[in-house]
């Protein structure tokens, strides 16, 4: 039987265990070239080694068996299968990261430096815009506009910059105010307004990491606030404690995620 391999030899060459090869034969995914009717021994062709190795690599990537079958049956649809799997892996990673944030309190860690504090009023240059997830670029765009205006006018900024997410959502997206604290006499221009950030009592969690990972942190802060019996208003703010000007590494960004508590009064608006 030139060019044929017994299952144990085929297993060594392909990295698939005999047990796995038997299962793949049973479900019709990777069948031997021949099976002895008397002994039941499986014999694989040398030409099957390439496919078996690819199947093993696909499984190592986490591809489900039905998707692997599609790759075998329709190799012309490979890109579609891989793109779908990439989206699935990205969602799994996000879910795992969210689980880690919720797991740490059970390990008696305090990774987000939870605290309740009273924010003081401050003067800000403010841009009001609308946020429509997943299009978050309006935040850095407004911050750049504020910083350029401040530099051009010679104003003195007072870090950190931040944005406030309000509850008065109407139409598409939601209302946000992007703020750059400034000292001294300043003037509005175009959509840039001069406002007073009223401060207020907030529950804060400090998130360390890139901005695109803050979504799971919001849920963790809410859960901790509820665990402590605090009443949140739904109005939130992000304070950029350590950001682009401070470090080139997004993993070192520090963002304070603040939930305003019920002492804000009826309006629930920290900016006037």
PDB file of C-alpha atoms in Angstrom:
ATOM      1  CA  UNK A   1       0.000   0.000   0.000  1.00  0.00           C
ATOM      2  CA  UNK A   2       2.492   2.555  -1.261  1.00  0.00           C
ATOM      3  CA  UNK A   3       1.674   6.107  -0.203  1.00  0.00           C
ATOM      4  CA  UNK A   4      -0.717   5.002   2.531  1.00  0.00           C
ATOM      5  CA  UNK A   5      -0.271   5.623   6.240  1.00  0.00           C
ATOM      6  CA  UNK A   6      -1.741   3.832   9.231  1.00  0.00           C
ATOM      7  CA  UNK A   7      -3.628   6.079  11.627  1.00  0.00           C
ATOM      8  CA  UNK A   8      -0.856   6.232  14.251  1.00  0.00           C
ATOM      9  CA  UNK A   9       1.712   7.326  11.644  1.00  0.00           C
ATOM     10  CA  UNK A  10      -0.722   9.830  10.124  1.00  0.00           C
ATOM     11  CA  UNK A  11      -1.334  11.218  13.610  1.00  0.00           C
ATOM     12  CA  UNK A  12       2.391  11.796  14.154  1.00  0.00           C
ATOM     13  CA  UNK A  13       2.777  13.582  10.827  1.00  0.00           C
ATOM     14  CA  UNK A  14      -0.255  15.828  11.217  1.00  0.00           C
ATOM     15  CA  UNK A  15      -0.345  16.572  14.950  1.00  0.00           C
ATOM     16  CA  UNK A  16      -3.881  15.185  15.233  1.00  0.00           C
ATOM     17  CA  UNK A  17      -4.440  12.435  17.771  1.00  0.00           C
ATOM     18  CA  UNK A  18      -5.809   9.054  16.624  1.00  0.00           C
ATOM     19  CA  UNK A  19      -8.908   9.714  18.726  1.00  0.00           C
ATOM     20  CA  UNK A  20      -9.478  13.043  16.953  1.00  0.00           C
ATOM     21  CA  UNK A  21      -8.912  11.434  13.553  1.00  0.00           C
ATOM     22  CA  UNK A  22     -11.497   8.751  14.335  1.00  0.00           C
ATOM     23  CA  UNK A  23     -13.991  11.454  15.348  1.00  0.00           C
ATOM     24  CA  UNK A  24     -13.335  13.460  12.173  1.00  0.00           C
ATOM     25  CA  UNK A  25     -13.959  10.277  10.199  1.00  0.00           C
ATOM     26  CA  UNK A  26     -17.259   9.681  12.006  1.00  0.00           C
ATOM     27  CA  UNK A  27     -18.574  13.167  11.219  1.00  0.00           C
ATOM     28  CA  UNK A  28     -17.281  13.099   7.647  1.00  0.00           C
ATOM     29  CA  UNK A  29     -14.833  15.973   8.082  1.00  0.00           C
ATOM     30  CA  UNK A  30     -11.610  14.098   7.317  1.00  0.00           C
ATOM     31  CA  UNK A  31     -12.122  10.535   6.161  1.00  0.00           C
ATOM     32  CA  UNK A  32      -9.317   8.022   5.527  1.00  0.00           C
ATOM     33  CA  UNK A  33      -8.481   7.112   1.967  1.00  0.00           C
ATOM     34  CA  UNK A  34      -9.348   3.490   2.665  1.00  0.00           C
ATOM     35  CA  UNK A  35     -10.640   1.274   5.494  1.00  0.00           C
ATOM     36  CA  UNK A  36      -9.912  -2.441   5.745  1.00  0.00           C
ATOM     37  CA  UNK A  37     -13.297  -4.204   5.835  1.00  0.00           C
ATOM     38  CA  UNK A  38     -11.966  -7.105   7.901  1.00  0.00           C
ATOM     39  CA  UNK A  39      -9.872  -5.288  10.500  1.00  0.00           C
ATOM     40  CA  UNK A  40     -11.438  -1.819  10.416  1.00  0.00           C
ATOM     41  CA  UNK A  41      -7.950  -0.283  10.137  1.00  0.00           C
ATOM     42  CA  UNK A  42      -7.928   3.180   8.646  1.00  0.00           C
ATOM     43  CA  UNK A  43      -5.372   4.092   5.992  1.00  0.00           C
ATOM     44  CA  UNK A  44      -4.674   7.686   5.015  1.00  0.00           C
ATOM     45  CA  UNK A  45      -3.045   8.907   1.847  1.00  0.00           C
ATOM     46  CA  UNK A  46       0.139  10.958   1.941  1.00  0.00           C
ATOM     47  CA  UNK A  47      -1.690  13.590  -0.072  1.00  0.00           C
ATOM     48  CA  UNK A  48      -4.119  14.015   2.861  1.00  0.00           C
ATOM     49  CA  UNK A  49      -1.395  15.274   5.191  1.00  0.00           C
ATOM     50  CA  UNK A  50      -1.679  18.835   3.872  1.00  0.00           C
ATOM     51  CA  UNK A  51      -5.433  19.021   4.489  1.00  0.00           C
ATOM     52  CA  UNK A  52      -5.104  17.421   7.942  1.00  0.00           C
ATOM     53  CA  UNK A  53      -2.463  19.983   8.978  1.00  0.00           C
ATOM     54  CA  UNK A  54      -4.692  22.816   7.778  1.00  0.00           C
ATOM     55  CA  UNK A  55      -7.621  21.394   9.742  1.00  0.00           C
ATOM     56  CA  UNK A  56      -5.448  21.245  12.872  1.00  0.00           C
ATOM     57  CA  UNK A  57      -4.334  24.862  12.407  1.00  0.00           C
ATOM     58  CA  UNK A  58      -7.916  26.013  11.849  1.00  0.00           C
ATOM     59  CA  UNK A  59      -8.981  24.287  15.053  1.00  0.00           C
ATOM     60  CA  UNK A  60      -6.080  25.950  16.905  1.00  0.00           C
ATOM     61  CA  UNK A  61      -7.508  29.273  15.715  1.00  0.00           C
ATOM     62  CA  UNK A  62     -10.798  28.312  17.339  1.00  0.00           C
ATOM     63  CA  UNK A  63     -12.749  27.772  14.128  1.00  0.00           C
ATOM     64  CA  UNK A  64     -15.874  25.654  14.713  1.00  0.00           C
ATOM     65  CA  UNK A  65     -16.038  22.339  12.882  1.00  0.00           C
ATOM     66  CA  UNK A  66     -18.943  23.460  10.700  1.00  0.00           C
ATOM     67  CA  UNK A  67     -16.897  26.461   9.528  1.00  0.00           C
ATOM     68  CA  UNK A  68     -13.958  24.159   8.773  1.00  0.00           C
ATOM     69  CA  UNK A  69     -16.286  21.999   6.698  1.00  0.00           C
ATOM     70  CA  UNK A  70     -17.253  25.112   4.732  1.00  0.00           C
ATOM     71  CA  UNK A  71     -13.582  25.889   4.109  1.00  0.00           C
ATOM     72  CA  UNK A  72     -13.066  22.383   2.762  1.00  0.00           C
ATOM     73  CA  UNK A  73     -16.223  22.400   0.635  1.00  0.00           C
ATOM     74  CA  UNK A  74     -15.953  26.007  -0.566  1.00  0.00           C
ATOM     75  CA  UNK A  75     -12.351  27.243  -0.477  1.00  0.00           C
ATOM     76  CA  UNK A  76     -13.478  30.232  -2.556  1.00  0.00           C
ATOM     77  CA  UNK A  77     -15.462  31.439   0.508  1.00  0.00           C
ATOM     78  CA  UNK A  78     -12.440  31.335   2.817  1.00  0.00           C
ATOM     79  CA  UNK A  79     -12.221  35.105   3.302  1.00  0.00           C
ATOM     80  CA  UNK A  80     -15.873  35.254   4.341  1.00  0.00           C
ATOM     81  CA  UNK A  81     -15.348  32.466   6.891  1.00  0.00           C
ATOM     82  CA  UNK A  82     -12.209  34.082   8.347  1.00  0.00           C
ATOM     83  CA  UNK A  83     -13.808  37.530   8.599  1.00  0.00           C
ATOM     84  CA  UNK A  84     -16.796  36.067  10.442  1.00  0.00           C
ATOM     85  CA  UNK A  85     -14.439  34.266  12.826  1.00  0.00           C
ATOM     86  CA  UNK A  86     -12.431  37.454  13.408  1.00  0.00           C
ATOM     87  CA  UNK A  87     -15.612  39.257  14.474  1.00  0.00           C
ATOM     88  CA  UNK A  88     -16.498  36.363  16.765  1.00  0.00           C
ATOM     89  CA  UNK A  89     -13.047  36.407  18.398  1.00  0.00           C
ATOM     90  CA  UNK A  90     -13.184  40.190  18.876  1.00  0.00           C
ATOM     91  CA  UNK A  91     -16.532  39.867  20.650  1.00  0.00           C
ATOM     92  CA  UNK A  92     -15.158  37.057  22.838  1.00  0.00           C
ATOM     93  CA  UNK A  93     -12.114  39.151  23.781  1.00  0.00           C
ATOM     94  CA  UNK A  94     -14.326  42.077  24.759  1.00  0.00           C
ATOM     95  CA  UNK A  95     -16.512  39.772  26.866  1.00  0.00           C
ATOM     96  CA  UNK A  96     -13.431  38.277  28.554  1.00  0.00           C
ATOM     97  CA  UNK A  97     -12.083  41.728  29.385  1.00  0.00           C
ATOM     98  CA  UNK A  98     -15.449  42.682  30.863  1.00  0.00           C
ATOM     99  CA  UNK A  99     -15.390  39.493  32.926  1.00  0.00           C
ATOM    100  CA  UNK A 100     -11.905  40.339  34.212  1.00  0.00           C
ATOM    101  CA  UNK A 101     -13.093  43.738  35.406  1.00  0.00           C
ATOM    102  CA  UNK A 102     -15.917  42.075  37.327  1.00  0.00           C
ATOM    103  CA  UNK A 103     -13.673  39.290  38.649  1.00  0.00           C
ATOM    104  CA  UNK A 104     -11.035  41.508  40.261  1.00  0.00           C
ATOM    105  CA  UNK A 105     -13.246  42.732  43.129  1.00  0.00           C
ATOM    106  CA  UNK A 106     -13.773  39.102  44.140  1.00  0.00           C
ATOM    107  CA  UNK A 107      -9.981  38.747  44.319  1.00  0.00           C
ATOM    108  CA  UNK A 108      -9.955  41.699  46.741  1.00  0.00           C
ATOM    109  CA  UNK A 109      -8.141  43.879  44.236  1.00  0.00           C
ATOM    110  CA  UNK A 110      -8.963  47.527  43.666  1.00  0.00           C
ATOM    111  CA  UNK A 111      -7.848  48.106  40.076  1.00  0.00           C
ATOM    112  CA  UNK A 112     -10.028  51.150  39.416  1.00  0.00           C
ATOM    113  CA  UNK A 113      -9.375  53.171  42.572  1.00  0.00           C
ATOM    114  CA  UNK A 114     -13.074  53.553  43.369  1.00  0.00           C
ATOM    115  CA  UNK A 115     -13.939  56.647  45.382  1.00  0.00           C
ATOM    116  CA  UNK A 116     -16.666  59.171  46.093  1.00  0.00           C
ATOM    117  CA  UNK A 117     -15.646  62.820  45.818  1.00  0.00           C
ATOM    118  CA  UNK A 118     -17.031  66.318  45.506  1.00  0.00           C
ATOM    119  CA  UNK A 119     -15.958  67.965  42.265  1.00  0.00           C
ATOM    120  CA  UNK A 120     -15.397  71.695  42.486  1.00  0.00           C
ATOM    121  CA  UNK A 121     -16.792  74.229  39.988  1.00  0.00           C
ATOM    122  CA  UNK A 122     -14.477  75.378  37.223  1.00  0.00           C
ATOM    123  CA  UNK A 123     -14.545  77.576  34.130  1.00  0.00           C
ATOM    124  CA  UNK A 124     -14.384  75.720  30.835  1.00  0.00           C
ATOM    125  CA  UNK A 125     -14.303  76.227  27.122  1.00  0.00           C
ATOM    126  CA  UNK A 126     -16.970  73.842  25.897  1.00  0.00           C
ATOM    127  CA  UNK A 127     -18.121  72.282  22.645  1.00  0.00           C
ATOM    128  CA  UNK A 128     -21.568  70.704  22.635  1.00  0.00           C
ATOM    129  CA  UNK A 129     -21.950  67.854  20.178  1.00  0.00           C
ATOM    130  CA  UNK A 130     -23.820  64.582  19.708  1.00  0.00           C
ATOM    131  CA  UNK A 131     -22.377  61.163  20.290  1.00  0.00           C
ATOM    132  CA  UNK A 132     -23.580  58.307  18.089  1.00  0.00           C
ATOM    133  CA  UNK A 133     -21.797  55.043  19.053  1.00  0.00           C
ATOM    134  CA  UNK A 134     -19.703  53.470  17.698  1.00  0.00           C
ATOM    135  CA  UNK A 135     -18.582  56.811  16.204  1.00  0.00           C
ATOM    136  CA  UNK A 136     -16.657  58.255  19.144  1.00  0.00           C
ATOM    137  CA  UNK A 137     -14.342  60.416  17.036  1.00  0.00           C
ATOM    138  CA  UNK A 138     -16.409  63.531  17.843  1.00  0.00           C
ATOM    139  CA  UNK A 139     -14.755  63.591  21.298  1.00  0.00           C
ATOM    140  CA  UNK A 140     -11.073  63.826  20.203  1.00  0.00           C
ATOM    141  CA  UNK A 141     -12.089  66.144  17.338  1.00  0.00           C
ATOM    142  CA  UNK A 142     -13.738  68.581  19.770  1.00  0.00           C
ATOM    143  CA  UNK A 143     -10.778  68.364  22.156  1.00  0.00           C
ATOM    144  CA  UNK A 144      -8.335  69.181  19.357  1.00  0.00           C
ATOM    145  CA  UNK A 145     -10.497  72.147  18.369  1.00  0.00           C
ATOM    146  CA  UNK A 146     -10.532  73.423  21.956  1.00  0.00           C
ATOM    147  CA  UNK A 147      -6.785  72.991  22.407  1.00  0.00           C
ATOM    148  CA  UNK A 148      -5.961  74.743  19.134  1.00  0.00           C
ATOM    149  CA  UNK A 149      -8.272  77.634  20.030  1.00  0.00           C
ATOM    150  CA  UNK A 150      -6.756  77.904  23.512  1.00  0.00           C
ATOM    151  CA  UNK A 151      -3.223  77.932  22.111  1.00  0.00           C
ATOM    152  CA  UNK A 152      -4.088  80.479  19.400  1.00  0.00           C
ATOM    153  CA  UNK A 153      -5.642  82.848  21.962  1.00  0.00           C
ATOM    154  CA  UNK A 154      -2.879  82.365  24.509  1.00  0.00           C
ATOM    155  CA  UNK A 155      -5.277  81.094  27.160  1.00  0.00           C
ATOM    156  CA  UNK A 156      -4.012  79.071  30.099  1.00  0.00           C
ATOM    157  CA  UNK A 157      -5.506  75.543  30.125  1.00  0.00           C
ATOM    158  CA  UNK A 158      -6.069  73.744  33.390  1.00  0.00           C
ATOM    159  CA  UNK A 159      -5.899  69.946  33.046  1.00  0.00           C
ATOM    160  CA  UNK A 160      -7.519  67.539  32.891  1.00  0.00           C
ATOM    161  CA  UNK A 161      -9.835  67.893  29.932  1.00  0.00           C
ATOM    162  CA  UNK A 162     -13.089  65.951  30.126  1.00  0.00           C
ATOM    163  CA  UNK A 163     -16.503  65.428  28.612  1.00  0.00           C
ATOM    164  CA  UNK A 164     -19.924  65.265  30.226  1.00  0.00           C
ATOM    165  CA  UNK A 165     -22.606  62.902  28.938  1.00  0.00           C
ATOM    166  CA  UNK A 166     -26.106  64.232  29.672  1.00  0.00           C
ATOM    167  CA  UNK A 167     -29.489  62.554  29.983  1.00  0.00           C
ATOM    168  CA  UNK A 168     -31.409  64.965  27.728  1.00  0.00           C
ATOM    169  CA  UNK A 169     -31.144  62.772  24.636  1.00  0.00           C
ATOM    170  CA  UNK A 170     -33.363  63.751  21.744  1.00  0.00           C
ATOM    171  CA  UNK A 171     -33.222  62.418  18.211  1.00  0.00           C
ATOM    172  CA  UNK A 172     -30.239  60.383  17.085  1.00  0.00           C
ATOM    173  CA  UNK A 173     -27.275  59.980  19.393  1.00  0.00           C
ATOM    174  CA  UNK A 174     -26.885  61.636  22.773  1.00  0.00           C
ATOM    175  CA  UNK A 175     -25.877  65.059  24.028  1.00  0.00           C
ATOM    176  CA  UNK A 176     -22.296  65.532  25.249  1.00  0.00           C
ATOM    177  CA  UNK A 177     -20.259  68.551  26.245  1.00  0.00           C
ATOM    178  CA  UNK A 178     -16.519  68.374  25.657  1.00  0.00           C
ATOM    179  CA  UNK A 179     -14.720  70.635  28.116  1.00  0.00           C
ATOM    180  CA  UNK A 180     -11.288  72.156  28.539  1.00  0.00           C
ATOM    181  CA  UNK A 181     -10.817  73.952  31.887  1.00  0.00           C
ATOM    182  CA  UNK A 182      -9.205  77.401  31.458  1.00  0.00           C
ATOM    183  CA  UNK A 183      -8.194  80.165  33.844  1.00  0.00           C
ATOM    184  CA  UNK A 184      -8.567  83.897  33.428  1.00  0.00           C
ATOM    185  CA  UNK A 185     -10.653  85.965  31.039  1.00  0.00           C
ATOM    186  CA  UNK A 186     -11.698  83.930  27.982  1.00  0.00           C
ATOM    187  CA  UNK A 187     -14.105  84.530  25.108  1.00  0.00           C
ATOM    188  CA  UNK A 188     -16.392  82.214  23.096  1.00  0.00           C
ATOM    189  CA  UNK A 189     -16.020  81.734  19.348  1.00  0.00           C
ATOM    190  CA  UNK A 190     -18.284  79.829  16.937  1.00  0.00           C
ATOM    191  CA  UNK A 191     -19.461  76.666  18.588  1.00  0.00           C
ATOM    192  CA  UNK A 192     -16.953  77.094  21.411  1.00  0.00           C
ATOM    193  CA  UNK A 193     -18.795  78.348  24.495  1.00  0.00           C
ATOM    194  CA  UNK A 194     -17.610  79.602  27.867  1.00  0.00           C
ATOM    195  CA  UNK A 195     -19.375  77.638  30.603  1.00  0.00           C
ATOM    196  CA  UNK A 196     -19.095  76.901  34.276  1.00  0.00           C
ATOM    197  CA  UNK A 197     -18.765  73.278  35.235  1.00  0.00           C
ATOM    198  CA  UNK A 198     -20.855  73.168  38.377  1.00  0.00           C
ATOM    199  CA  UNK A 199     -19.126  70.190  39.940  1.00  0.00           C
ATOM    200  CA  UNK A 200     -21.071  67.947  42.269  1.00  0.00           C
ATOM    201  CA  UNK A 201     -20.889  64.675  44.120  1.00  0.00           C
ATOM    202  CA  UNK A 202     -19.636  61.800  41.971  1.00  0.00           C
ATOM    203  CA  UNK A 203     -18.643  58.171  42.263  1.00  0.00           C
ATOM    204  CA  UNK A 204     -15.432  57.599  40.326  1.00  0.00           C
ATOM    205  CA  UNK A 205     -13.458  54.655  39.026  1.00  0.00           C
ATOM    206  CA  UNK A 206     -10.045  55.144  37.434  1.00  0.00           C
ATOM    207  CA  UNK A 207      -9.510  53.037  34.331  1.00  0.00           C
ATOM    208  CA  UNK A 208      -5.979  52.354  33.091  1.00  0.00           C
ATOM    209  CA  UNK A 209      -5.737  51.408  29.425  1.00  0.00           C
ATOM    210  CA  UNK A 210      -6.698  52.502  25.889  1.00  0.00           C
ATOM    211  CA  UNK A 211      -9.856  54.499  25.261  1.00  0.00           C
ATOM    212  CA  UNK A 212     -11.491  51.785  23.159  1.00  0.00           C
ATOM    213  CA  UNK A 213     -11.607  49.548  26.250  1.00  0.00           C
ATOM    214  CA  UNK A 214     -13.481  51.962  28.540  1.00  0.00           C
ATOM    215  CA  UNK A 215     -16.908  50.531  27.643  1.00  0.00           C
ATOM    216  CA  UNK A 216     -16.580  47.580  30.015  1.00  0.00           C
ATOM    217  CA  UNK A 217     -15.223  49.902  32.721  1.00  0.00           C
ATOM    218  CA  UNK A 218     -18.481  51.884  32.762  1.00  0.00           C
ATOM    219  CA  UNK A 219     -20.430  48.756  33.646  1.00  0.00           C
ATOM    220  CA  UNK A 220     -17.938  47.910  36.396  1.00  0.00           C
ATOM    221  CA  UNK A 221     -18.238  51.387  37.967  1.00  0.00           C
ATOM    222  CA  UNK A 222     -22.044  51.208  37.890  1.00  0.00           C
ATOM    223  CA  UNK A 223     -22.020  47.792  39.530  1.00  0.00           C
ATOM    224  CA  UNK A 224     -19.687  48.987  42.287  1.00  0.00           C
ATOM    225  CA  UNK A 225     -21.825  52.100  42.870  1.00  0.00           C
ATOM    226  CA  UNK A 226     -24.949  49.964  43.211  1.00  0.00           C
ATOM    227  CA  UNK A 227     -23.139  47.539  45.498  1.00  0.00           C
ATOM    228  CA  UNK A 228     -22.398  50.507  47.779  1.00  0.00           C
ATOM    229  CA  UNK A 229     -26.031  51.597  47.712  1.00  0.00           C
ATOM    230  CA  UNK A 230     -25.385  54.843  45.822  1.00  0.00           C
ATOM    231  CA  UNK A 231     -28.060  56.505  43.663  1.00  0.00           C
ATOM    232  CA  UNK A 232     -26.679  57.546  40.277  1.00  0.00           C
ATOM    233  CA  UNK A 233     -28.349  60.105  38.022  1.00  0.00           C
ATOM    234  CA  UNK A 234     -27.191  58.684  34.710  1.00  0.00           C
ATOM    235  CA  UNK A 235     -25.108  61.795  33.976  1.00  0.00           C
ATOM    236  CA  UNK A 236     -21.463  60.777  33.499  1.00  0.00           C
ATOM    237  CA  UNK A 237     -18.115  62.381  32.809  1.00  0.00           C
ATOM    238  CA  UNK A 238     -14.733  61.155  31.570  1.00  0.00           C
ATOM    239  CA  UNK A 239     -11.662  62.955  32.916  1.00  0.00           C
ATOM    240  CA  UNK A 240      -8.456  62.402  30.956  1.00  0.00           C
ATOM    241  CA  UNK A 241      -5.982  62.262  33.831  1.00  0.00           C
ATOM    242  CA  UNK A 242      -3.137  60.787  31.776  1.00  0.00           C
ATOM    243  CA  UNK A 243      -3.516  60.895  28.018  1.00  0.00           C
ATOM    244  CA  UNK A 244      -1.772  61.560  24.699  1.00  0.00           C
ATOM    245  CA  UNK A 245       0.382  64.513  25.875  1.00  0.00           C
ATOM    246  CA  UNK A 246       1.626  62.465  28.841  1.00  0.00           C
ATOM    247  CA  UNK A 247       2.529  59.110  27.283  1.00  0.00           C
ATOM    248  CA  UNK A 248       2.801  57.510  23.811  1.00  0.00           C
ATOM    249  CA  UNK A 249       1.555  54.180  25.187  1.00  0.00           C
ATOM    250  CA  UNK A 250      -2.272  53.796  25.214  1.00  0.00           C
ATOM    251  CA  UNK A 251      -1.942  51.040  27.814  1.00  0.00           C
ATOM    252  CA  UNK A 252      -0.771  53.740  30.265  1.00  0.00           C
ATOM    253  CA  UNK A 253      -3.696  56.124  29.712  1.00  0.00           C
ATOM    254  CA  UNK A 254      -5.586  56.917  32.915  1.00  0.00           C
ATOM    255  CA  UNK A 255      -9.242  57.901  32.682  1.00  0.00           C
ATOM    256  CA  UNK A 256     -11.497  58.788  35.593  1.00  0.00           C
ATOM    257  CA  UNK A 257     -15.033  57.573  34.857  1.00  0.00           C
ATOM    258  CA  UNK A 258     -17.428  59.564  37.033  1.00  0.00           C
ATOM    259  CA  UNK A 259     -21.111  58.955  37.711  1.00  0.00           C
ATOM    260  CA  UNK A 260     -22.947  61.934  39.203  1.00  0.00           C
ATOM    261  CA  UNK A 261     -24.990  61.148  42.281  1.00  0.00           C
ATOM    262  CA  UNK A 262     -28.420  62.375  43.300  1.00  0.00           C
ATOM    263  CA  UNK A 263     -27.350  65.612  45.025  1.00  0.00           C
ATOM    264  CA  UNK A 264     -27.314  67.444  41.663  1.00  0.00           C
ATOM    265  CA  UNK A 265     -30.904  68.613  42.083  1.00  0.00           C
ATOM    266  CA  UNK A 266     -33.790  68.270  39.667  1.00  0.00           C
ATOM    267  CA  UNK A 267     -31.916  69.213  36.504  1.00  0.00           C
ATOM    268  CA  UNK A 268     -29.086  66.751  36.943  1.00  0.00           C
ATOM    269  CA  UNK A 269     -26.881  69.042  34.842  1.00  0.00           C
ATOM    270  CA  UNK A 270     -23.351  69.788  36.056  1.00  0.00           C
ATOM    271  CA  UNK A 271     -22.713  72.506  33.433  1.00  0.00           C
ATOM    272  CA  UNK A 272     -24.337  75.943  33.420  1.00  0.00           C
TER     273      UNK A 272
END
